[in-house]
mmCIF file of C-alpha atoms in Angstrom:
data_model
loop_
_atom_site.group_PDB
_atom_site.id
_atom_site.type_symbol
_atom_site.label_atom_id
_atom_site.label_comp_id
_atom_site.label_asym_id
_atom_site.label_seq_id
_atom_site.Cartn_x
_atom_site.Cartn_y
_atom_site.Cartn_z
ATOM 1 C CA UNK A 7 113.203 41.387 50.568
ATOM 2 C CA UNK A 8 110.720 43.816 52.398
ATOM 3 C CA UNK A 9 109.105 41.713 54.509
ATOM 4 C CA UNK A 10 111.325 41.584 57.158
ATOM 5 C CA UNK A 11 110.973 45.638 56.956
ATOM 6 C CA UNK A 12 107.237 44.998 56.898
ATOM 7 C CA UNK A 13 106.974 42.932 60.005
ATOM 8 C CA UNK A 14 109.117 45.150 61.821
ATOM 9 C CA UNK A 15 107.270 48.381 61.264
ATOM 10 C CA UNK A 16 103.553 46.792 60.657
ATOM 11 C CA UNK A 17 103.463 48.951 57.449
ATOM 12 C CA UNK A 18 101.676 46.991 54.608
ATOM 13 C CA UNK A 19 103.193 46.883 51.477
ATOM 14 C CA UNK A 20 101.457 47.232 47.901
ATOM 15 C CA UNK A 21 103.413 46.204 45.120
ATOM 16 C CA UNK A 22 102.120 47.046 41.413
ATOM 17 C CA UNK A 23 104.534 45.791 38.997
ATOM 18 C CA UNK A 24 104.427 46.955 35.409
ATOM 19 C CA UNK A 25 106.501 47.208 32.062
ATOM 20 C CA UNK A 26 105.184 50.172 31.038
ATOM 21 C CA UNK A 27 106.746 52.426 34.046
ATOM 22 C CA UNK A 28 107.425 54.845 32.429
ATOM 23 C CA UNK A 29 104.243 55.648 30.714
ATOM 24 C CA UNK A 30 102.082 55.085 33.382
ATOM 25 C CA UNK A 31 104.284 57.802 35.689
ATOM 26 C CA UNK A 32 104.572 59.922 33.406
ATOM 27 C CA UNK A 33 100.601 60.119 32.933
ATOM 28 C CA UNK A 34 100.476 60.783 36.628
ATOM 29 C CA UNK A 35 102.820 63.012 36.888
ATOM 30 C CA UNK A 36 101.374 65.413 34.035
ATOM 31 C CA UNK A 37 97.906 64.329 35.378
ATOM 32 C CA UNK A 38 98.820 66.611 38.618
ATOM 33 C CA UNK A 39 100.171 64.062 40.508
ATOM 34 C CA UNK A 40 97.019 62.222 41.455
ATOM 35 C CA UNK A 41 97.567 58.074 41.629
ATOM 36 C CA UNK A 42 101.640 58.532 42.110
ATOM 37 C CA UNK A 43 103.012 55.838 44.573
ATOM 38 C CA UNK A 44 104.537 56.753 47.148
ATOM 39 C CA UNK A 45 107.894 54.941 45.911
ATOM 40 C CA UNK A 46 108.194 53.929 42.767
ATOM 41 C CA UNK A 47 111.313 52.515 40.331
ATOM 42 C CA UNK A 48 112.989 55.350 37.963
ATOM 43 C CA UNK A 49 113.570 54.049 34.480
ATOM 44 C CA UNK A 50 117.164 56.529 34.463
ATOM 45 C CA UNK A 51 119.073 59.282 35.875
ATOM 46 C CA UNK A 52 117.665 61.034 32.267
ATOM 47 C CA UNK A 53 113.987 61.381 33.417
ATOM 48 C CA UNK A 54 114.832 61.402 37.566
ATOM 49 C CA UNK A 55 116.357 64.603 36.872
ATOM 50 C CA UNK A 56 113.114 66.242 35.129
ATOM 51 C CA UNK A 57 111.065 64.835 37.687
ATOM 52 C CA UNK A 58 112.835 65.762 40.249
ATOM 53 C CA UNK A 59 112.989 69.810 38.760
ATOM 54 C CA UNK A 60 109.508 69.396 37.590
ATOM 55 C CA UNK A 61 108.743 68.292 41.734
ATOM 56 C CA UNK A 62 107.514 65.379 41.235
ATOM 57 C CA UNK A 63 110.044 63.513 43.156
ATOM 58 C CA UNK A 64 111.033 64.884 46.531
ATOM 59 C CA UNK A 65 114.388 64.716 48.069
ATOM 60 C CA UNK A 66 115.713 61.751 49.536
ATOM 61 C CA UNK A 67 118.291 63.900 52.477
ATOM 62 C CA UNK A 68 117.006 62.357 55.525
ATOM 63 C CA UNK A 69 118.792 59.226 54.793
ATOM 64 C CA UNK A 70 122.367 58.972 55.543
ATOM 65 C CA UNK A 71 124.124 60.008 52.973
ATOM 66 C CA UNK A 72 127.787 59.714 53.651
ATOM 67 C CA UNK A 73 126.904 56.336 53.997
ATOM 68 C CA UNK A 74 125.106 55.491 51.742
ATOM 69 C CA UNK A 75 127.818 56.399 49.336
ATOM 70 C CA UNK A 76 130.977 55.312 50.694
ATOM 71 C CA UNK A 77 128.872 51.721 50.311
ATOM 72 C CA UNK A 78 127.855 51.691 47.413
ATOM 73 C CA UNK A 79 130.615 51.198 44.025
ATOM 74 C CA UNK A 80 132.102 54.052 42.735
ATOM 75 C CA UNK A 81 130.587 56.576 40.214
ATOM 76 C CA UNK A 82 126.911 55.073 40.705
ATOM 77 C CA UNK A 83 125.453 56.741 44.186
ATOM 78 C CA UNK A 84 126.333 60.186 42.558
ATOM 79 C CA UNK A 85 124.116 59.755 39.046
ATOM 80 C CA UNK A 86 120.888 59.461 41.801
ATOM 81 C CA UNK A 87 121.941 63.292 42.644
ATOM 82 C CA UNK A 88 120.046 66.871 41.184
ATOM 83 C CA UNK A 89 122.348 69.590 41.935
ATOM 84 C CA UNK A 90 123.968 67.951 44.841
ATOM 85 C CA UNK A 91 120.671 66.432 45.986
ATOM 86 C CA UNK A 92 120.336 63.034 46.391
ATOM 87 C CA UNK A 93 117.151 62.475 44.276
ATOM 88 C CA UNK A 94 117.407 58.344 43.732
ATOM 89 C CA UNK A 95 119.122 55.956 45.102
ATOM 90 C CA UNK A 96 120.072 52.551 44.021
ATOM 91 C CA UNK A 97 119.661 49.195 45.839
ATOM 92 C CA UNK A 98 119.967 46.472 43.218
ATOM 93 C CA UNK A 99 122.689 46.740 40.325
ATOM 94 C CA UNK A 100 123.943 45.387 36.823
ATOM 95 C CA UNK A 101 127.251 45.095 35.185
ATOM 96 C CA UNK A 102 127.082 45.084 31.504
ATOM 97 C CA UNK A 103 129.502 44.251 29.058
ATOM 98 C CA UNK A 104 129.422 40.325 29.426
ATOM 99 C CA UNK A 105 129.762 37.977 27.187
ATOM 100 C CA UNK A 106 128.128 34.420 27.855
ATOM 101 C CA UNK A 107 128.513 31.375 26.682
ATOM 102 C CA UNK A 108 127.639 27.727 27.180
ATOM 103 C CA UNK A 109 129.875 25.525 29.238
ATOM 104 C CA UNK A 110 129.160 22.364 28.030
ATOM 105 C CA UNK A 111 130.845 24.215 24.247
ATOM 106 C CA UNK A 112 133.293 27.068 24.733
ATOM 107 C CA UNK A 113 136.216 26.050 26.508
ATOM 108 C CA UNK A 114 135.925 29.419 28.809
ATOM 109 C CA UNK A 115 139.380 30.698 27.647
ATOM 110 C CA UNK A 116 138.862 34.212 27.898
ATOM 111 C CA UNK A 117 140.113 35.828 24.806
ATOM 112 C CA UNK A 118 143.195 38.711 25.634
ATOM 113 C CA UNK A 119 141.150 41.424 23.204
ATOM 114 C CA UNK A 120 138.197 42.046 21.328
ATOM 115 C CA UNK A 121 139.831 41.066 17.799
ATOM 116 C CA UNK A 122 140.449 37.776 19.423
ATOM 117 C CA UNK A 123 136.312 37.478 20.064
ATOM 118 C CA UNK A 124 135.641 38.580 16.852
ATOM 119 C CA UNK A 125 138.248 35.657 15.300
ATOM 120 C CA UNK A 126 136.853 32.435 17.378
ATOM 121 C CA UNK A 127 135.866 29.527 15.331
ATOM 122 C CA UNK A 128 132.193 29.450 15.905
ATOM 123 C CA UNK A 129 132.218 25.846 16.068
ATOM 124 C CA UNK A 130 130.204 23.577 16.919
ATOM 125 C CA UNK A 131 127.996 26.602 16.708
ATOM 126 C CA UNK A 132 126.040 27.496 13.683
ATOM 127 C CA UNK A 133 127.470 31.280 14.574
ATOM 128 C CA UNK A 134 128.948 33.375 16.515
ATOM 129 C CA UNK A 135 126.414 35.540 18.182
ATOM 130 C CA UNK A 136 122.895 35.860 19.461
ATOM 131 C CA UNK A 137 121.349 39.073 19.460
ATOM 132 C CA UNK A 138 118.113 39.511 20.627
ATOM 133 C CA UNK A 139 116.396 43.545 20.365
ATOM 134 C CA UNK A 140 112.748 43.054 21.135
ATOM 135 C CA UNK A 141 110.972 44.287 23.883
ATOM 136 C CA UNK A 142 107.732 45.755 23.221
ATOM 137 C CA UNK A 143 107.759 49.881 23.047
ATOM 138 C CA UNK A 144 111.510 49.410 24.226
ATOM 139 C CA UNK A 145 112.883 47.463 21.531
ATOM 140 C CA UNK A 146 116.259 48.432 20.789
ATOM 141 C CA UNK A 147 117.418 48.650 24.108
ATOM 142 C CA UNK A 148 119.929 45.669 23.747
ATOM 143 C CA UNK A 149 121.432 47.064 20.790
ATOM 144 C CA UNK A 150 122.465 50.435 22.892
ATOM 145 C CA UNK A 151 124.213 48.479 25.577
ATOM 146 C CA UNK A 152 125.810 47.442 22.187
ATOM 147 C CA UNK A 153 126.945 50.484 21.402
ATOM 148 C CA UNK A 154 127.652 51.764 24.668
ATOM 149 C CA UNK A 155 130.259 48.981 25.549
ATOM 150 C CA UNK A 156 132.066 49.474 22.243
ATOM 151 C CA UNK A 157 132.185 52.997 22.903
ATOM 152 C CA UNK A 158 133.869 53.052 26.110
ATOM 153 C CA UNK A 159 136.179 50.242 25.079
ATOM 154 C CA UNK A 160 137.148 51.834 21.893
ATOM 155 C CA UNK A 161 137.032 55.783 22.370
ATOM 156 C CA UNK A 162 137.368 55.836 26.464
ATOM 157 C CA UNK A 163 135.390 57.483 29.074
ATOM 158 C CA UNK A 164 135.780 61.223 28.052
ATOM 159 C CA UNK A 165 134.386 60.358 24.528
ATOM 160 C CA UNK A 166 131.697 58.383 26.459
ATOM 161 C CA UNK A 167 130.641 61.152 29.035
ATOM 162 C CA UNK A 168 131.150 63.908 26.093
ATOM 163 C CA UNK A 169 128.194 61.925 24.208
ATOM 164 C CA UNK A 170 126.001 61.170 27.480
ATOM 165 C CA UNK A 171 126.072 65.189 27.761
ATOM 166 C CA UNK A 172 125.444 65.573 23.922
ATOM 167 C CA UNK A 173 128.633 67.020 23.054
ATOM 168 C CA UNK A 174 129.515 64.276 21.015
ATOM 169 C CA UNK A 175 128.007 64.471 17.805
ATOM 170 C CA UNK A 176 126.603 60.704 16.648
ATOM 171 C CA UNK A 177 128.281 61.426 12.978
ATOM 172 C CA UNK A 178 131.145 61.781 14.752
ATOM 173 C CA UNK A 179 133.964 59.014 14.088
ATOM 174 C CA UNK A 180 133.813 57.698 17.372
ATOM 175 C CA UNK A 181 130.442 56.679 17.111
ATOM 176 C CA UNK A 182 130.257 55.724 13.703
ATOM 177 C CA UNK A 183 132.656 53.357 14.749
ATOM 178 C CA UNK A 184 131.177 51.965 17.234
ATOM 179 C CA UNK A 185 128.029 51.096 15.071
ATOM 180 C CA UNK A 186 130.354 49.978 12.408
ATOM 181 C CA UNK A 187 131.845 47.392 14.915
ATOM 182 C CA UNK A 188 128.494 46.628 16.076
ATOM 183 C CA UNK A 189 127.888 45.374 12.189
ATOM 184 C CA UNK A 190 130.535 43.200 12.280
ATOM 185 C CA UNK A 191 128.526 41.906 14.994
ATOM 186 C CA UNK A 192 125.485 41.444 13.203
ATOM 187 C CA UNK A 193 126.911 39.994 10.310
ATOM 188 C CA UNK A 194 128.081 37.040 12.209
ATOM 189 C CA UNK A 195 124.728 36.969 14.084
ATOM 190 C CA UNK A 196 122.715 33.276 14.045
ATOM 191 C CA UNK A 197 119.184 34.293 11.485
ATOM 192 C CA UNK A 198 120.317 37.358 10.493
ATOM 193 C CA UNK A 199 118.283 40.699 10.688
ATOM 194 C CA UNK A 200 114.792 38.463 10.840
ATOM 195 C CA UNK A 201 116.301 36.946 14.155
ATOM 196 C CA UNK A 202 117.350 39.874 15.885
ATOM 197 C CA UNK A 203 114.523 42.040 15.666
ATOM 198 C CA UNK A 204 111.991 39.207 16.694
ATOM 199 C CA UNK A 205 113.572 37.106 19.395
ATOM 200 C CA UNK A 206 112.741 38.967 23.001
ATOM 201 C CA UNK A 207 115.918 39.938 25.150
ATOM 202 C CA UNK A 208 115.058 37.117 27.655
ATOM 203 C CA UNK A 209 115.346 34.286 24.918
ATOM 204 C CA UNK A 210 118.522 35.860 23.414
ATOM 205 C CA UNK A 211 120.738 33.417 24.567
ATOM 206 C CA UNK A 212 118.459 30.465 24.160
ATOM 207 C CA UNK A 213 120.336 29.415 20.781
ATOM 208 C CA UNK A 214 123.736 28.385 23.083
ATOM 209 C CA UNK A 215 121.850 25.589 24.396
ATOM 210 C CA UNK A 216 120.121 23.975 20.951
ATOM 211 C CA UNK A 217 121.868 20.983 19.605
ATOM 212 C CA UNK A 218 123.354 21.630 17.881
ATOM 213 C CA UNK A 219 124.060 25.272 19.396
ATOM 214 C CA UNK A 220 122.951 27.942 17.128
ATOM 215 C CA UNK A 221 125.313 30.894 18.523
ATOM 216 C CA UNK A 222 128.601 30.439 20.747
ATOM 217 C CA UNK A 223 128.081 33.703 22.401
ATOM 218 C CA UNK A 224 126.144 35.775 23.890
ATOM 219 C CA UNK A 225 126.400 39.796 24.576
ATOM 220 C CA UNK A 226 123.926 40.912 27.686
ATOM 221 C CA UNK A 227 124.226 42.128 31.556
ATOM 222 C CA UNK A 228 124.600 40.586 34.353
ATOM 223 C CA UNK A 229 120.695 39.751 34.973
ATOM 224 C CA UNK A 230 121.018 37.368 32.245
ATOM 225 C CA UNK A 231 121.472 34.379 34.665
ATOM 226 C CA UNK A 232 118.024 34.640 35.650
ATOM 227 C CA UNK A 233 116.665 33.886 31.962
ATOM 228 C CA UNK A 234 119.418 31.831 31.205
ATOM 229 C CA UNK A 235 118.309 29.378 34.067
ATOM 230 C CA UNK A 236 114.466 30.011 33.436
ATOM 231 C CA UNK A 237 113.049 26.393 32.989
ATOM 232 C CA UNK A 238 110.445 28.558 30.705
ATOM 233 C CA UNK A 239 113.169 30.134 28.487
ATOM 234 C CA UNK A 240 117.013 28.415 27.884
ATOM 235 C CA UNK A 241 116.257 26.444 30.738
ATOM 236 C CA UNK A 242 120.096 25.542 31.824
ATOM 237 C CA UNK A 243 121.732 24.397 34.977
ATOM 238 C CA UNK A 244 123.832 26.899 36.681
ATOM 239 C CA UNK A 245 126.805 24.947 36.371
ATOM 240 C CA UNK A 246 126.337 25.052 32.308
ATOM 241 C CA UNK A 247 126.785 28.762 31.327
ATOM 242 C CA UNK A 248 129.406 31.478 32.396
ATOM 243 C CA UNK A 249 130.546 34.309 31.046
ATOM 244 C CA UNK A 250 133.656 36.724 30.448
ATOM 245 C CA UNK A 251 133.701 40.571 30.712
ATOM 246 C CA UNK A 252 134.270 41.896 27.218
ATOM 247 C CA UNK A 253 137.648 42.410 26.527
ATOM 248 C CA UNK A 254 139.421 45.852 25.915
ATOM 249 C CA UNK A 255 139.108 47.090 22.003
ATOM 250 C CA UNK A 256 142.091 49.919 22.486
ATOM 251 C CA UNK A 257 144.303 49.196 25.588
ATOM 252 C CA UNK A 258 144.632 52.205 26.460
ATOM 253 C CA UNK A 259 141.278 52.208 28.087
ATOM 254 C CA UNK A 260 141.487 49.054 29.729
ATOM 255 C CA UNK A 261 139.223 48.318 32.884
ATOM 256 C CA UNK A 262 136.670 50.921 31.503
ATOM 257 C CA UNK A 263 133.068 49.383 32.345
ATOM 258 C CA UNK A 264 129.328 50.243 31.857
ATOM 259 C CA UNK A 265 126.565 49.511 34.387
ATOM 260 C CA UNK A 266 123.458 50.387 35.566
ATOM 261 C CA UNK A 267 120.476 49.483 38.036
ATOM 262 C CA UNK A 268 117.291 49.750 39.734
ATOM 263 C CA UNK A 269 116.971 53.645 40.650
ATOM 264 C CA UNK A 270 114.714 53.940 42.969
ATOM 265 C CA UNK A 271 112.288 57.642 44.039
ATOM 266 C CA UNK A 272 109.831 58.885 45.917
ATOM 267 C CA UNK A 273 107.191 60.652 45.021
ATOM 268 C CA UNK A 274 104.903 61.254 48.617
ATOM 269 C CA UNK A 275 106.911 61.877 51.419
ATOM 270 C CA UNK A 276 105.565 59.912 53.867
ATOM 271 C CA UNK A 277 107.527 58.890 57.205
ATOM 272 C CA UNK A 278 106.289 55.239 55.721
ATOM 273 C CA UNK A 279 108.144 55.723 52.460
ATOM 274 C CA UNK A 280 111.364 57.373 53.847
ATOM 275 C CA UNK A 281 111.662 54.362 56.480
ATOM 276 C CA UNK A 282 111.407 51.850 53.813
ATOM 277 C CA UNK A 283 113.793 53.730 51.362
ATOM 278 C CA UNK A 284 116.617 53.546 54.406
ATOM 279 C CA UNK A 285 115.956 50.042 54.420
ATOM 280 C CA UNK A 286 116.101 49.472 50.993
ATOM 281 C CA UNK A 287 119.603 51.154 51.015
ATOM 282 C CA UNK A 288 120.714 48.860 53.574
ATOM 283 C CA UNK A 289 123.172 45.694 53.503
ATOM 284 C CA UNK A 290 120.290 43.890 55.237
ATOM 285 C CA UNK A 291 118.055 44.178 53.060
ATOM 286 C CA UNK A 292 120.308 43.738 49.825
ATOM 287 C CA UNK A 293 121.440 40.638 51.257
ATOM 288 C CA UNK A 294 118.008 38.394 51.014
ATOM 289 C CA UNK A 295 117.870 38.835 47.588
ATOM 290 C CA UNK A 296 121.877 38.607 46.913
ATOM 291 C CA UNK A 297 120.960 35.168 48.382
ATOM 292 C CA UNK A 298 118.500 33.799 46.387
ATOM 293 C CA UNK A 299 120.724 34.531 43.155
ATOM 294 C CA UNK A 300 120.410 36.335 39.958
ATOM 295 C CA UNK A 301 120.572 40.113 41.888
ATOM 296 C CA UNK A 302 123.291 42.105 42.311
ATOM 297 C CA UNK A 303 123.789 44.672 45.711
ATOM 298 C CA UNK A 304 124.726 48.451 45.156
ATOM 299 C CA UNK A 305 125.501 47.941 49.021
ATOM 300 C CA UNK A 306 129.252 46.750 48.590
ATOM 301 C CA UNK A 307 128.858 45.762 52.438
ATOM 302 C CA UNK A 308 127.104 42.851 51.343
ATOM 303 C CA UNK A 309 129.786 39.912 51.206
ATOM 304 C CA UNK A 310 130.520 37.911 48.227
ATOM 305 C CA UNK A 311 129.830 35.031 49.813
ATOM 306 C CA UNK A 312 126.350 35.344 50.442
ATOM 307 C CA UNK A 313 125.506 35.248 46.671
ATOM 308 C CA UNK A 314 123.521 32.496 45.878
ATOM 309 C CA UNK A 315 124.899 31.429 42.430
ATOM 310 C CA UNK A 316 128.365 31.861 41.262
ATOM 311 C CA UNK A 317 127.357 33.724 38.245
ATOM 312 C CA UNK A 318 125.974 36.980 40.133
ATOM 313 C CA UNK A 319 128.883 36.343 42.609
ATOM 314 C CA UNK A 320 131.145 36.915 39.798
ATOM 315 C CA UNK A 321 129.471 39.791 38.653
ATOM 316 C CA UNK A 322 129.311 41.260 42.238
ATOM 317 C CA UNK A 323 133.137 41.023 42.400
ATOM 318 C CA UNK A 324 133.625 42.791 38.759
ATOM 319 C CA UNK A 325 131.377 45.604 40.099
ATOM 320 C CA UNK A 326 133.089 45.780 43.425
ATOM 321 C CA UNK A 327 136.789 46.056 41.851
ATOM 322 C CA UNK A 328 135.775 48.490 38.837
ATOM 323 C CA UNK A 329 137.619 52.123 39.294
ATOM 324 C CA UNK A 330 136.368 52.933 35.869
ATOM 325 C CA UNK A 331 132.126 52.479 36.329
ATOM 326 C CA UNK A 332 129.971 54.783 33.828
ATOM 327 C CA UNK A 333 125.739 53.873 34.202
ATOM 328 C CA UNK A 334 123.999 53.096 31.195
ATOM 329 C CA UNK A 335 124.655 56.362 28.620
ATOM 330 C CA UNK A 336 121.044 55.600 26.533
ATOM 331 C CA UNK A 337 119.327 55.752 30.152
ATOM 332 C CA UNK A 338 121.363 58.799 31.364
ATOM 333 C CA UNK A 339 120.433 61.078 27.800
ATOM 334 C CA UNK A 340 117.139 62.888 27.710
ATOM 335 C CA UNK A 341 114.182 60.920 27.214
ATOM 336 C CA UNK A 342 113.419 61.885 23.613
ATOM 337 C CA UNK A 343 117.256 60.818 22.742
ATOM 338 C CA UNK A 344 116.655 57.465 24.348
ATOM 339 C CA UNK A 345 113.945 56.658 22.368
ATOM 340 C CA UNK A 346 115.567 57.835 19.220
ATOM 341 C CA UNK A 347 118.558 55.878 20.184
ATOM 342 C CA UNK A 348 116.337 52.649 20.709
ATOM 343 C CA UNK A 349 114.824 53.176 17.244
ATOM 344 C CA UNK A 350 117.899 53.520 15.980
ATOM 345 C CA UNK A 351 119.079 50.155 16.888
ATOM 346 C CA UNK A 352 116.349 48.332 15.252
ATOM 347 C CA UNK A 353 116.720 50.254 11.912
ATOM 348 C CA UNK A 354 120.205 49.551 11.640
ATOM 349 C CA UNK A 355 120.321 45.590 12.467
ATOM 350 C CA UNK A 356 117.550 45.555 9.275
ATOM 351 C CA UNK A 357 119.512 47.691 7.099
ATOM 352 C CA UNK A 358 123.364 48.388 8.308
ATOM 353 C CA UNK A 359 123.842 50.442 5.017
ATOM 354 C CA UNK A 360 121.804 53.448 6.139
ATOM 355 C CA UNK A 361 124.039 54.254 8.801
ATOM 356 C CA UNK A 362 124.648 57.661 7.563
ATOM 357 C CA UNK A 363 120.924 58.552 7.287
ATOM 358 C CA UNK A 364 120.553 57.096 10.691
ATOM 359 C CA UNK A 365 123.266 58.935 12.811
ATOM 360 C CA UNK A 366 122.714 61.748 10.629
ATOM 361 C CA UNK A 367 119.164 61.664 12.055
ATOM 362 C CA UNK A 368 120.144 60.971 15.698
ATOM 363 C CA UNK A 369 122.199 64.145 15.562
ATOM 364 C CA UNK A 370 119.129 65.927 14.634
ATOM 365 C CA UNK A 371 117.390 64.519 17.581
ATOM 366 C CA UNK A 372 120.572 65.612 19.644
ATOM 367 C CA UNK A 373 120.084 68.977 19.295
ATOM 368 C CA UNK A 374 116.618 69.726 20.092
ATOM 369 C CA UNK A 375 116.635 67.260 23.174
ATOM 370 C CA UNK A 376 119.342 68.854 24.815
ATOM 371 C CA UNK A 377 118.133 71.937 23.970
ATOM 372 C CA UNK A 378 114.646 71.762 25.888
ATOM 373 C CA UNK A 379 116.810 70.130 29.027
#
């Protein structure tokens, strides 16, 4: 994706990929800086904004703004901004909220509402859902998309943004009821508890393709193709898995969708690192890797059909015609929250019947972490 940046310029690149980001910056960062890349991923608007008031991350203003955000979908370009600054910006997205399923078994009706998902005949399929939560220090993740999606579906956006803000209490009977749903879930879930906290997020939708299959369906985001066609993981052919956006749960909030993707900062300004973050921004450079599949652009100018695979086409199009967009709430809340949240997730799928205890406990999280924002 950079390399035609790189020949153009002469500027070498050095990548460092890790899956402890988050850590590692945040060492630097209280270390005084020292060892901070010059550009470097963001794991959420949540901890952008403290780096960004803490200076750590310097403003991103010399690129075109205007631009930059009448291309990209609506509601995401603004959660990169501090105060009206742009302080991230985004150059690869995901759509949450789908629900896959094998080809080769489910018919691909998509079902008119989410009591009609709940209600399929599992068939051939041991069950009806895979879940998959771990993923190392971040286990638990999954299970908050969970949450998220049923929350926006079920109570709407206001409820949604209310709670991303921490003005929505997690006793509250929005929420509860959005966990409650989310046991439903579980219950119907192929191995139970043992199954979802020990099968990693990229195998969680291995069990569609066992014979015979051991789930029907499949809850995850859009960058699900890529593990889904991973020879190492389900190992399936394009043309065998698909997937439908999850339905509306009250009407009334129909078209409401969750999202997220790769935020993106810098941390030395450098004329090096601003020239590469206007090409990152750039339909050009979105569209390499739009090509090769399994990536979605936050650059709308890149054309549906340069997608390489009809899955992340599909997704491109749901992001592209959303009015109703809100990123990722878990990644958007304080970083203490987040973690609590995560937690949260993996106590409940091993015991649903502490549910008060748990979002009794999140609440006490809720107040001191949006107290020291």
């Amino acid at each position: 994706m950079v390399q035609p940046w790189a020949d153009r310029t002469g500027v070498q690149v050095d990548y460092v990929g890790t899956r402890d980001m988050q850590t590692q910056l945040t060492a630097a960062i209280e270390g005084g800086g020292a060892g901070l890349p010059d550009l470097a991923g963001i794991p959420g608007p949540g901890l952008m904004v403290e780096w960004f008031e803490d200076g750590a991350l310097k403003p991103l203003d010399f690129i075109d703004v205007d631009a930059y955000m009448e291309a990209a979908p609506p509601g995401l370009p603004e959660l990169g901004e501090v105060d009206d600054t742009l302080a991230g910006i985004f150059f690869k997205a995901a759509v949450k909220g789908f629900i896959w399923y094998n080809t080769n078994v489910y018919d691909g009706t998509v079902p008119e509402s989410w009591d009609a998902v709940m209600s399929t005949d599992p068939a051939p399929a041991e069950s009806l859902w895979c879940v998959a939560l771990e993923s190392g220090d971040a286990s638990g993740w999954p299970g908050t998309d969970w949450i998220e999606d049923i929350v926006i579906r079920q109570s709407g956006p206001d409820v949604y943004d209310a709670w991303v803000r921490g003005e929505q209490t997690w006793t509250s009977q929005e929420i509860r009821s959005a966990f409650e749903e989310f046991g439903e879930v579980v219950a119907t879930t192929a191995g139970g508890g043992n199954a979802i906290l020990t099968t990693a997020f990229q195998n969680g939708g291995n069990g569609m393709f066992t014979d015979p299959p051991d789930c029907l369906f499949h809850h995850q985001a859009s960058f699900m193709s890529d593990f889904l066609a991973d020879p190492a993981r389900a190992g399936a052919a394009p043309e065998d898995f698909d997937f439908f956006v999850m339905p509306d749960i009250d009407p009334q909030y129909s078209g409401a969708v969750t999202g997220g993707g790769d935020l993106f900062g810098m941390f030395n300004d450098t004329p090096q690192a601003r020239s590469l973050i206007e090409y990152l921004v750039s339909a050009e450079a979105q569209e390499i890797w739009a090509e090769r599949g399994g990536f979605i652009a936050a650059n709308t100018g890149v054309p549906l059909d340069a997608y390489g695979d009809e899955p992340s086409r599909k997704a491109a199009e749901t992001l592209q015609e959303t009015t109703g967009l809100r990123f990722d709430a878990s990644d958007s809340m304080p970083g203490a929250m987040n973690a609590a949240f995560q937690g949260a997730m993996v106590r409940f799928a091993q015991n649903p019947d502490d549910l008060e205890a748990i979002l009794a406990e999140l609440d006490t999280v809720q107040a001191d972490a949006y107290r020291e924002e």
